[in-house]
Tab-separated table of C-alpha atoms in Angstrom:
chain	number	residue	atom	x	y	z
A	1	UNK	CA	-0.134	0.094	-0.249
A	2	UNK	CA	2.236	2.258	-0.884
A	3	UNK	CA	1.923	5.756	-1.828
A	4	UNK	CA	3.070	8.015	-3.969
A	5	UNK	CA	7.213	9.007	-4.224
A	6	UNK	CA	9.114	11.545	-5.487
A	7	UNK	CA	12.927	11.379	-5.900
A	8	UNK	CA	14.471	13.012	-5.260
A	9	UNK	CA	13.753	14.494	-1.626
A	10	UNK	CA	16.080	17.470	-1.796
A	11	UNK	CA	17.663	18.487	-5.014
A	12	UNK	CA	20.469	21.757	-5.203
A	13	UNK	CA	21.523	22.608	-9.118
A	14	UNK	CA	23.566	25.543	-10.519
A	15	UNK	CA	21.905	27.465	-12.845
A	16	UNK	CA	22.099	26.904	-16.369
A	17	UNK	CA	22.076	22.655	-16.270
A	18	UNK	CA	19.280	19.980	-16.303
A	19	UNK	CA	17.524	18.692	-13.773
A	20	UNK	CA	14.842	15.707	-13.628
A	21	UNK	CA	12.220	14.741	-11.361
A	22	UNK	CA	10.553	11.267	-10.867
A	23	UNK	CA	7.268	10.020	-9.789
A	24	UNK	CA	5.553	7.114	-8.653
A	25	UNK	CA	2.472	6.863	-8.027
A	26	UNK	CA	-0.404	4.739	-6.657
A	27	UNK	CA	-0.443	1.667	-8.984
A	28	UNK	CA	-3.192	1.324	-10.849
A	29	UNK	CA	-4.484	5.402	-10.829
A	30	UNK	CA	-4.797	6.251	-14.319
A	31	UNK	CA	-4.511	10.000	-13.826
A	32	UNK	CA	-1.593	12.027	-12.968
A	33	UNK	CA	-0.460	15.695	-11.921
A	34	UNK	CA	2.263	17.897	-11.319
A	35	UNK	CA	2.170	21.079	-9.307
A	36	UNK	CA	4.654	23.578	-8.144
A	37	UNK	CA	4.348	25.385	-5.017
A	38	UNK	CA	5.982	29.260	-3.887
A	39	UNK	CA	6.191	30.218	-1.806
A	40	UNK	CA	2.461	32.307	-1.411
A	41	UNK	CA	1.582	31.082	-4.509
A	42	UNK	CA	-0.174	28.225	-3.659
A	43	UNK	CA	-0.033	25.489	-6.188
A	44	UNK	CA	0.815	25.449	-9.642
A	45	UNK	CA	-0.660	23.433	-12.086
A	46	UNK	CA	2.020	22.486	-14.364
A	47	UNK	CA	1.089	19.364	-16.602
A	48	UNK	CA	-1.773	16.052	-16.336
A	49	UNK	CA	-2.308	12.446	-17.285
A	50	UNK	CA	-5.356	11.254	-18.214
A	51	UNK	CA	-4.571	6.765	-18.795
A	52	UNK	CA	-3.991	7.360	-22.840
A	53	UNK	CA	-4.446	10.478	-23.164
A	54	UNK	CA	-2.707	13.654	-24.805
A	55	UNK	CA	-1.541	15.147	-21.212
A	56	UNK	CA	-2.874	18.421	-20.560
A	57	UNK	CA	0.262	20.766	-20.786
A	58	UNK	CA	-1.716	24.487	-20.121
A	59	UNK	CA	0.669	25.268	-17.665
A	60	UNK	CA	4.311	24.407	-18.474
A	61	UNK	CA	5.715	27.386	-17.719
A	62	UNK	CA	8.384	28.037	-20.679
A	63	UNK	CA	9.773	25.684	-23.414
A	64	UNK	CA	12.255	24.614	-20.601
A	65	UNK	CA	9.844	22.195	-18.653
A	66	UNK	CA	8.695	19.074	-20.274
A	67	UNK	CA	7.376	16.082	-18.613
A	68	UNK	CA	6.690	11.790	-19.879
A	69	UNK	CA	4.863	9.078	-18.145
A	70	UNK	CA	6.480	5.638	-19.178
A	71	UNK	CA	4.078	2.812	-19.823
A	72	UNK	CA	1.345	4.436	-17.525
A	73	UNK	CA	3.221	5.214	-14.349
A	74	UNK	CA	6.456	6.707	-13.674
A	75	UNK	CA	7.152	9.981	-14.675
A	76	UNK	CA	9.368	12.268	-15.163
A	77	UNK	CA	9.461	16.477	-15.031
A	78	UNK	CA	12.748	17.782	-17.367
A	79	UNK	CA	13.397	21.151	-16.744
A	80	UNK	CA	16.455	22.088	-18.336
A	81	UNK	CA	18.672	25.134	-18.473
A	82	UNK	CA	17.344	25.883	-14.883
A	83	UNK	CA	16.376	29.111	-13.215
A	84	UNK	CA	16.710	30.775	-9.882
A	85	UNK	CA	13.068	31.494	-9.924
A	86	UNK	CA	12.704	27.825	-11.026
A	87	UNK	CA	14.006	26.858	-7.132
A	88	UNK	CA	10.225	25.534	-5.633
A	89	UNK	CA	8.572	22.274	-4.588
A	90	UNK	CA	7.946	20.404	-6.918
A	91	UNK	CA	4.642	17.920	-5.919
A	92	UNK	CA	3.950	15.007	-7.949
A	93	UNK	CA	-0.328	13.273	-7.643
A	94	UNK	CA	-2.014	10.694	-8.683
A	95	UNK	CA	-5.669	9.431	-8.716
A	96	UNK	CA	-7.781	6.990	-9.580
A	97	UNK	CA	-10.134	8.803	-11.604
A	98	UNK	CA	-13.299	6.964	-11.840
A	99	UNK	CA	-15.091	9.749	-12.746
A	100	UNK	CA	-18.851	10.086	-10.873
A	101	UNK	CA	-16.679	9.146	-7.663
A	102	UNK	CA	-14.462	12.420	-7.969
A	103	UNK	CA	-11.055	13.069	-8.710
A	104	UNK	CA	-9.187	13.135	-4.925
A	105	UNK	CA	-5.627	13.511	-5.740
A	106	UNK	CA	-3.313	11.585	-3.486
A	107	UNK	CA	-0.166	13.524	-3.456
A	108	UNK	CA	4.077	12.925	-2.764
A	109	UNK	CA	5.807	14.618	-0.521
A	110	UNK	CA	7.614	16.410	-2.684
A	111	UNK	CA	10.662	17.302	-4.402
A	112	UNK	CA	12.351	21.157	-3.118
A	113	UNK	CA	14.816	21.943	-6.100
A	114	UNK	CA	17.501	24.964	-5.004
A	115	UNK	CA	18.742	26.077	-8.306
A	116	UNK	CA	21.820	28.386	-6.964
B	1	UNK	CA	-12.138	26.945	-17.184
B	2	UNK	CA	-12.870	26.687	-13.612
B	3	UNK	CA	-11.081	28.764	-10.926
B	4	UNK	CA	-11.110	29.078	-7.419
B	5	UNK	CA	-10.319	31.974	-4.755
B	6	UNK	CA	-9.224	31.945	-1.428
B	7	UNK	CA	-9.876	35.143	0.844
B	8	UNK	CA	-7.320	35.552	3.442
B	9	UNK	CA	-3.915	34.686	3.043
B	10	UNK	CA	-3.838	34.215	6.408
B	11	UNK	CA	-6.192	33.871	9.428
B	12	UNK	CA	-5.356	33.977	12.907
B	13	UNK	CA	-7.452	32.690	16.048
B	14	UNK	CA	-7.851	32.218	19.075
B	15	UNK	CA	-7.795	28.661	20.840
B	16	UNK	CA	-11.211	27.212	21.055
B	17	UNK	CA	-13.033	29.751	18.782
B	18	UNK	CA	-14.529	28.994	15.685
B	19	UNK	CA	-12.179	28.794	12.501
B	20	UNK	CA	-13.740	29.851	8.948
B	21	UNK	CA	-11.523	29.837	5.888
B	22	UNK	CA	-13.148	31.725	3.141
B	23	UNK	CA	-13.731	29.454	-0.873
B	24	UNK	CA	-15.513	30.575	-3.877
B	25	UNK	CA	-15.318	28.865	-7.075
B	26	UNK	CA	-15.840	29.494	-10.479
B	27	UNK	CA	-17.645	26.629	-13.313
B	28	UNK	CA	-19.310	25.985	-15.942
B	29	UNK	CA	-20.113	22.631	-15.140
B	30	UNK	CA	-21.557	21.347	-11.685
B	31	UNK	CA	-17.768	21.206	-9.683
B	32	UNK	CA	-16.298	18.441	-7.237
B	33	UNK	CA	-14.915	21.090	-4.183
B	34	UNK	CA	-12.159	19.743	-2.002
B	35	UNK	CA	-10.341	21.164	1.087
B	36	UNK	CA	-6.795	19.842	2.042
B	37	UNK	CA	-4.356	20.535	4.537
B	38	UNK	CA	-0.981	20.871	4.589
B	39	UNK	CA	1.191	20.444	8.229
B	40	UNK	CA	4.427	21.569	8.122
B	41	UNK	CA	7.111	19.843	6.892
B	42	UNK	CA	4.624	17.077	4.896
B	43	UNK	CA	2.383	16.722	2.141
B	44	UNK	CA	-0.868	17.535	1.481
B	45	UNK	CA	-3.816	15.247	2.610
B	46	UNK	CA	-7.421	15.274	1.821
B	47	UNK	CA	-9.803	17.033	4.495
B	48	UNK	CA	-13.370	16.292	2.842
B	49	UNK	CA	-14.468	16.892	-0.605
B	50	UNK	CA	-17.646	17.202	-2.212
B	51	UNK	CA	-19.203	14.967	-5.236
B	52	UNK	CA	-23.054	15.808	-5.308
B	53	UNK	CA	-24.121	14.507	-2.720
B	54	UNK	CA	-24.787	16.115	0.501
B	55	UNK	CA	-23.975	19.873	0.662
B	56	UNK	CA	-22.637	19.897	3.792
B	57	UNK	CA	-20.051	17.650	4.079
B	58	UNK	CA	-18.059	16.687	6.814
B	59	UNK	CA	-14.498	15.306	7.469
B	60	UNK	CA	-11.514	14.813	9.256
B	61	UNK	CA	-10.577	16.844	12.572
B	62	UNK	CA	-13.552	18.269	13.131
B	63	UNK	CA	-13.752	19.818	9.941
B	64	UNK	CA	-16.436	20.441	7.786
B	65	UNK	CA	-17.922	22.718	4.686
B	66	UNK	CA	-20.859	23.174	3.138
B	67	UNK	CA	-21.711	23.710	-0.452
B	68	UNK	CA	-23.830	26.666	-1.365
B	69	UNK	CA	-24.388	26.946	-4.960
B	70	UNK	CA	-26.478	29.896	-5.000
B	71	UNK	CA	-23.205	31.564	-3.577
B	72	UNK	CA	-21.117	29.616	-5.918
B	73	UNK	CA	-18.904	29.114	-2.431
B	74	UNK	CA	-17.819	26.363	0.488
B	75	UNK	CA	-16.412	27.554	3.182
B	76	UNK	CA	-14.350	25.246	5.688
B	77	UNK	CA	-15.586	25.942	9.243
B	78	UNK	CA	-14.990	23.983	13.274
B	79	UNK	CA	-16.586	24.884	15.593
B	80	UNK	CA	-13.280	25.037	18.432
B	81	UNK	CA	-10.132	25.437	16.652
B	82	UNK	CA	-6.974	23.668	18.195
B	83	UNK	CA	-3.312	24.279	18.310
B	84	UNK	CA	-3.112	21.006	15.895
B	85	UNK	CA	-5.022	22.824	13.522
B	86	UNK	CA	-2.067	25.049	12.564
B	87	UNK	CA	-1.763	24.422	9.125
B	88	UNK	CA	-2.158	25.826	5.543
B	89	UNK	CA	-5.625	24.649	4.038
B	90	UNK	CA	-6.156	24.696	0.168
B	91	UNK	CA	-9.308	24.907	-1.520
B	92	UNK	CA	-9.794	22.825	-5.449
B	93	UNK	CA	-11.913	22.130	-7.715
B	94	UNK	CA	-12.179	19.774	-10.391
B	95	UNK	CA	-15.640	18.031	-12.768
B	96	UNK	CA	-17.341	15.075	-13.183
B	97	UNK	CA	-15.830	14.513	-16.168
B	98	UNK	CA	-11.607	13.729	-14.921
B	99	UNK	CA	-10.802	14.889	-17.927
B	100	UNK	CA	-9.539	18.369	-16.971
B	101	UNK	CA	-7.742	18.409	-13.392
B	102	UNK	CA	-7.760	19.584	-9.952
B	103	UNK	CA	-7.621	23.631	-10.023
B	104	UNK	CA	-5.507	24.888	-6.531
B	105	UNK	CA	-6.527	28.517	-4.740
B	106	UNK	CA	-3.107	30.004	-3.449
B	107	UNK	CA	-4.209	28.556	0.377
B	108	UNK	CA	-5.105	30.114	3.425
B	109	UNK	CA	-2.650	29.710	6.503
B	110	UNK	CA	-3.777	29.296	9.692
B	111	UNK	CA	-2.453	30.570	12.728
B	112	UNK	CA	-3.759	29.572	16.830
B	113	UNK	CA	-3.323	31.248	19.162
B	114	UNK	CA	-3.198	29.914	22.584
């Protein structure tokens, strides 16, 4: 009965470097979300995967951000050429997304990214 | 498009006093509404949710929220605040289709004063 697992828990990177953040959702959950949490900004939606449908990328802040979800399970969020404003906690969530039962999301502990 | 507005980024109450955290939503279709709580240095956890059954929803730790369609509101309340309620609270909206992501408000930080 593992929950949503994110790795690494903390990442410090130099400005201009690329980073990859990993999310292992709850087994069987068809929906997967990435959010960014910055101080005073709440949870900013980044990208949403739902089953085999094309992902909703409307929240990605720039083309430096991308995400993949392989085999409908593990997801990787990639940030290229990191900038200091990318520093935040990146949260992943998954949901069984069973339509009429409500799309409750279960969150991981997040990855705290610091760009120096 | 759906959106959520949480009035007040910071609310402070005395221990034992009423807690009221405000949430208003905008949705073109019948919404599902959620309150999540984030305790210091922890992840988000679901407090309660509205999915078109009863309009008054009871959650964990004595919290409840009432869905008012006429006011497009889903305010969170607790009759008597406890020190352990100090946390960040987020309201979120989605819809029954499952084709839209959860949209969160900016959060309200609740402080409880002894």
